mmCIF file of C-alpha atoms in Angstrom:
data_model
loop_
_atom_site.group_PDB
_atom_site.id
_atom_site.type_symbol
_atom_site.label_atom_id
_atom_site.label_comp_id
_atom_site.label_asym_id
_atom_site.label_seq_id
_atom_site.Cartn_x
_atom_site.Cartn_y
_atom_site.Cartn_z
ATOM 1 C CA ARG A 14 72.763 209.176 177.403
ATOM 2 C CA VAL A 15 69.626 208.772 175.106
ATOM 3 C CA TYR A 16 69.162 205.717 173.304
ATOM 4 C CA THR A 17 66.475 206.190 170.703
ATOM 5 C CA GLN A 18 64.884 203.817 168.106
ATOM 6 C CA ASN A 19 63.201 206.709 166.364
ATOM 7 C CA ILE A 20 64.622 207.572 162.877
ATOM 8 C CA ASP A 21 62.646 210.584 162.160
ATOM 9 C CA GLY A 22 65.413 212.643 163.442
ATOM 10 C CA LEU A 23 63.139 214.647 165.917
ATOM 11 C CA ASP A 24 65.489 213.654 168.743
ATOM 12 C CA TYR A 25 67.823 216.474 167.350
ATOM 13 C CA LYS A 26 65.218 218.987 167.775
ATOM 14 C CA THR A 27 64.918 218.345 171.647
ATOM 15 C CA GLY A 28 68.030 220.317 172.321
ATOM 16 C CA THR A 29 69.711 217.224 173.818
ATOM 17 C CA PRO A 30 73.576 217.412 172.652
ATOM 18 C CA THR A 31 74.107 215.055 169.771
ATOM 19 C CA ASP A 32 77.241 213.631 171.576
ATOM 20 C CA VAL A 33 74.916 212.000 173.964
ATOM 21 C CA GLN A 34 72.411 210.731 171.693
ATOM 22 C CA ILE A 35 72.641 207.022 170.194
ATOM 23 C CA PRO A 36 70.177 206.566 167.340
ATOM 24 C CA VAL A 37 69.908 202.916 167.583
ATOM 25 C CA HIS A 38 68.210 202.497 164.110
ATOM 26 C CA GLY A 39 69.964 205.395 162.499
ATOM 27 C CA THR A 40 68.458 208.677 161.529
ATOM 28 C CA LEU A 41 66.925 210.316 158.596
ATOM 29 C CA GLY A 42 68.760 213.541 159.758
ATOM 30 C CA ARG A 43 71.968 212.167 158.135
ATOM 31 C CA VAL A 44 72.969 210.833 154.650
ATOM 32 C CA GLU A 45 75.899 208.527 154.259
ATOM 33 C CA CYS A 46 77.193 205.717 151.979
ATOM 34 C CA GLU A 47 76.049 202.388 153.231
ATOM 35 C CA GLY A 48 79.538 200.996 152.023
ATOM 36 C CA CYS A 49 82.216 203.345 152.984
ATOM 37 C CA LYS A 50 80.094 205.491 155.777
ATOM 38 C CA ALA A 51 81.309 208.758 153.974
ATOM 39 C CA PRO A 52 78.817 211.478 154.791
ATOM 40 C CA TYR A 53 76.930 213.016 151.782
ATOM 41 C CA PRO A 54 75.598 216.552 152.287
ATOM 42 C CA SER A 55 71.890 216.416 152.871
ATOM 43 C CA ASP A 56 71.025 219.510 150.399
ATOM 44 C CA GLN A 57 73.153 217.712 147.682
ATOM 45 C CA PHE A 58 71.201 214.476 148.440
ATOM 46 C CA CYS A 59 67.847 216.360 148.008
ATOM 47 C CA ASP A 60 69.009 217.844 144.595
ATOM 48 C CA ALA A 61 70.385 214.248 143.521
ATOM 49 C CA LEU A 62 67.097 212.665 144.544
ATOM 50 C CA SER A 63 65.191 215.179 142.179
ATOM 51 C CA LYS A 64 67.568 214.590 139.361
ATOM 52 C CA ASN A 65 67.990 210.791 139.607
ATOM 53 C CA ILE A 66 65.081 209.195 141.272
ATOM 54 C CA LYS A 67 61.849 208.485 139.216
ATOM 55 C CA ASP A 68 58.652 209.924 140.765
ATOM 56 C CA ILE A 69 56.551 206.667 141.135
ATOM 57 C CA TYR A 70 53.544 208.744 142.108
ATOM 58 C CA GLY A 71 53.472 211.139 139.174
ATOM 59 C CA ILE A 72 53.405 214.228 141.257
ATOM 60 C CA ASP A 73 56.663 215.866 139.948
ATOM 61 C CA PRO A 74 56.599 216.114 136.018
ATOM 62 C CA SER A 75 60.230 217.362 136.007
ATOM 63 C CA SER A 76 61.350 213.985 137.474
ATOM 64 C CA PRO A 77 63.344 211.546 135.347
ATOM 65 C CA ALA A 78 61.521 208.752 133.489
ATOM 66 C CA GLU A 79 63.847 206.226 134.970
ATOM 67 C CA SER A 80 65.949 206.138 138.116
ATOM 68 C CA THR A 81 69.686 206.189 138.069
ATOM 69 C CA PRO A 82 71.969 205.517 140.953
ATOM 70 C CA ILE A 83 73.197 208.111 143.150
ATOM 71 C CA PRO A 84 76.880 207.505 143.535
ATOM 72 C CA CYS A 85 79.111 208.206 146.864
ATOM 73 C CA LEU A 86 81.219 211.152 146.620
ATOM 74 C CA LYS A 87 84.060 209.268 148.093
ATOM 75 C CA CYS A 88 84.046 205.647 147.021
ATOM 76 C CA ASN A 89 81.761 206.183 143.819
ATOM 77 C CA LYS A 90 79.525 203.180 144.788
ATOM 78 C CA PRO A 91 75.722 203.590 144.389
ATOM 79 C CA LEU A 92 75.189 203.072 148.101
ATOM 80 C CA VAL A 93 74.005 206.548 149.357
ATOM 81 C CA LYS A 94 70.875 206.659 151.502
ATOM 82 C CA PRO A 95 69.592 208.209 154.698
ATOM 83 C CA ALA A 96 71.697 206.846 157.648
ATOM 84 C CA THR A 97 69.035 204.428 158.736
ATOM 85 C CA VAL A 98 69.504 200.698 159.754
ATOM 86 C CA LEU A 99 67.797 198.462 157.272
ATOM 87 C CA TYR A 100 66.450 195.085 158.483
ATOM 88 C CA GLY A 101 69.150 192.496 158.933
ATOM 89 C CA ARG A 102 72.058 194.901 159.007
ATOM 90 C CA SER A 103 74.280 195.689 162.130
ATOM 91 C CA LEU A 104 73.346 198.483 164.532
ATOM 92 C CA PRO A 105 75.825 201.490 164.484
ATOM 93 C CA MET A 106 78.958 200.757 166.407
ATOM 94 C CA ASP A 107 78.183 203.542 168.882
ATOM 95 C CA PHE A 108 75.490 201.286 170.257
ATOM 96 C CA PHE A 109 78.043 198.472 170.914
ATOM 97 C CA ASP A 110 80.767 200.896 172.198
ATOM 98 C CA HIS A 111 78.554 202.698 174.641
ATOM 99 C CA LYS A 112 76.010 200.190 175.851
ATOM 100 C CA ASP A 113 77.742 198.216 178.436
ATOM 101 C CA PRO A 114 79.834 201.088 179.976
ATOM 102 C CA ASP A 115 76.692 203.186 180.101
ATOM 103 C CA LEU A 116 74.916 200.465 181.989
ATOM 104 C CA THR A 117 77.605 200.099 184.702
ATOM 105 C CA ASP A 118 76.534 201.613 188.010
ATOM 106 C CA LEU A 119 73.545 203.092 186.448
ATOM 107 C CA PRO A 120 71.056 204.321 189.160
ATOM 108 C CA LEU A 121 68.077 205.161 186.904
ATOM 109 C CA LEU A 122 66.991 203.888 183.528
ATOM 110 C CA ILE A 123 63.835 205.333 181.777
ATOM 111 C CA VAL A 124 62.301 203.344 179.056
ATOM 112 C CA ALA A 125 59.444 204.939 177.183
ATOM 113 C CA GLY A 126 57.368 204.057 174.134
ATOM 114 C CA THR A 127 58.609 200.751 173.050
ATOM 115 C CA SER A 128 57.620 197.300 172.749
ATOM 116 C CA LEU A 129 61.127 195.871 173.871
ATOM 117 C CA THR A 130 60.709 193.050 171.381
ATOM 118 C CA VAL A 131 63.617 194.098 168.895
ATOM 119 C CA ARG A 132 66.930 192.956 169.734
ATOM 120 C CA PRO A 133 69.604 194.082 170.242
ATOM 121 C CA ALA A 134 67.895 197.343 171.190
ATOM 122 C CA SER A 135 65.847 195.752 174.013
ATOM 123 C CA THR A 136 68.978 194.684 175.718
ATOM 124 C CA VAL A 137 69.476 198.241 177.071
ATOM 125 C CA ALA A 138 66.546 197.425 179.373
ATOM 126 C CA SER A 139 67.588 193.743 180.180
ATOM 127 C CA ASP A 140 71.156 194.202 180.610
ATOM 128 C CA ALA A 141 71.192 197.124 183.153
ATOM 129 C CA ASP A 142 72.304 195.778 186.693
ATOM 130 C CA LYS A 143 69.476 194.346 188.748
ATOM 131 C CA ARG A 144 69.975 197.277 191.263
ATOM 132 C CA THR A 145 69.257 199.793 188.477
ATOM 133 C CA THR A 146 65.671 201.387 188.884
ATOM 134 C CA ARG A 147 63.862 201.139 185.769
ATOM 135 C CA VAL A 148 60.929 203.484 185.025
ATOM 136 C CA VAL A 149 58.736 202.147 182.005
ATOM 137 C CA ILE A 150 56.372 204.667 180.392
ATOM 138 C CA ASN A 151 54.229 202.831 177.948
ATOM 139 C CA MET A 152 50.661 202.078 177.083
ATOM 140 C CA GLU A 153 50.792 198.634 178.147
ATOM 141 C CA PRO A 154 53.271 196.546 180.355
ATOM 142 C CA VAL A 155 56.170 195.495 178.120
ATOM 143 C CA GLY A 156 59.422 193.417 178.787
ATOM 144 C CA GLU A 157 58.209 190.623 180.901
ATOM 145 C CA GLU A 158 59.701 188.020 178.132
ATOM 146 C CA ILE A 159 63.245 189.854 178.702
ATOM 147 C CA GLY A 160 62.952 189.770 182.706
ATOM 148 C CA LEU A 161 61.285 193.023 183.672
ATOM 149 C CA ASP A 162 59.288 192.387 186.873
ATOM 150 C CA TYR A 163 56.482 194.919 187.710
ATOM 151 C CA THR A 164 55.899 193.469 191.258
#
């Protein structure tokens, strides 16, 4: 399985099946209601942004003078946004549902391009069994504070 902290959605362009991807901090590739989690079609969301949200940079003269909420198509609450995890919010349930089973009897864990300082995402590296071989690909050593040993 691929656990990614990137929200840019480029993970979906790699050809990796989406059913094996865990977007730990969500993704800009999906839009949903923060309240009821109902999906919101991306094309409709883009249209709603143009019609409902003020252009604070003054680039689009057709944007409204004031912003108005974009209501959820299911619950009608104004909580529609890209499916990213905002600071202080819980990670997606997929993370918690899959992490421990995925780390059981794992022969190899590849950790790439992360500081390993943000919990609970960093626990993927620290909670793997001591017998699991970890390959860390990063510009500088990371993870000593969570128990990774480079000796």
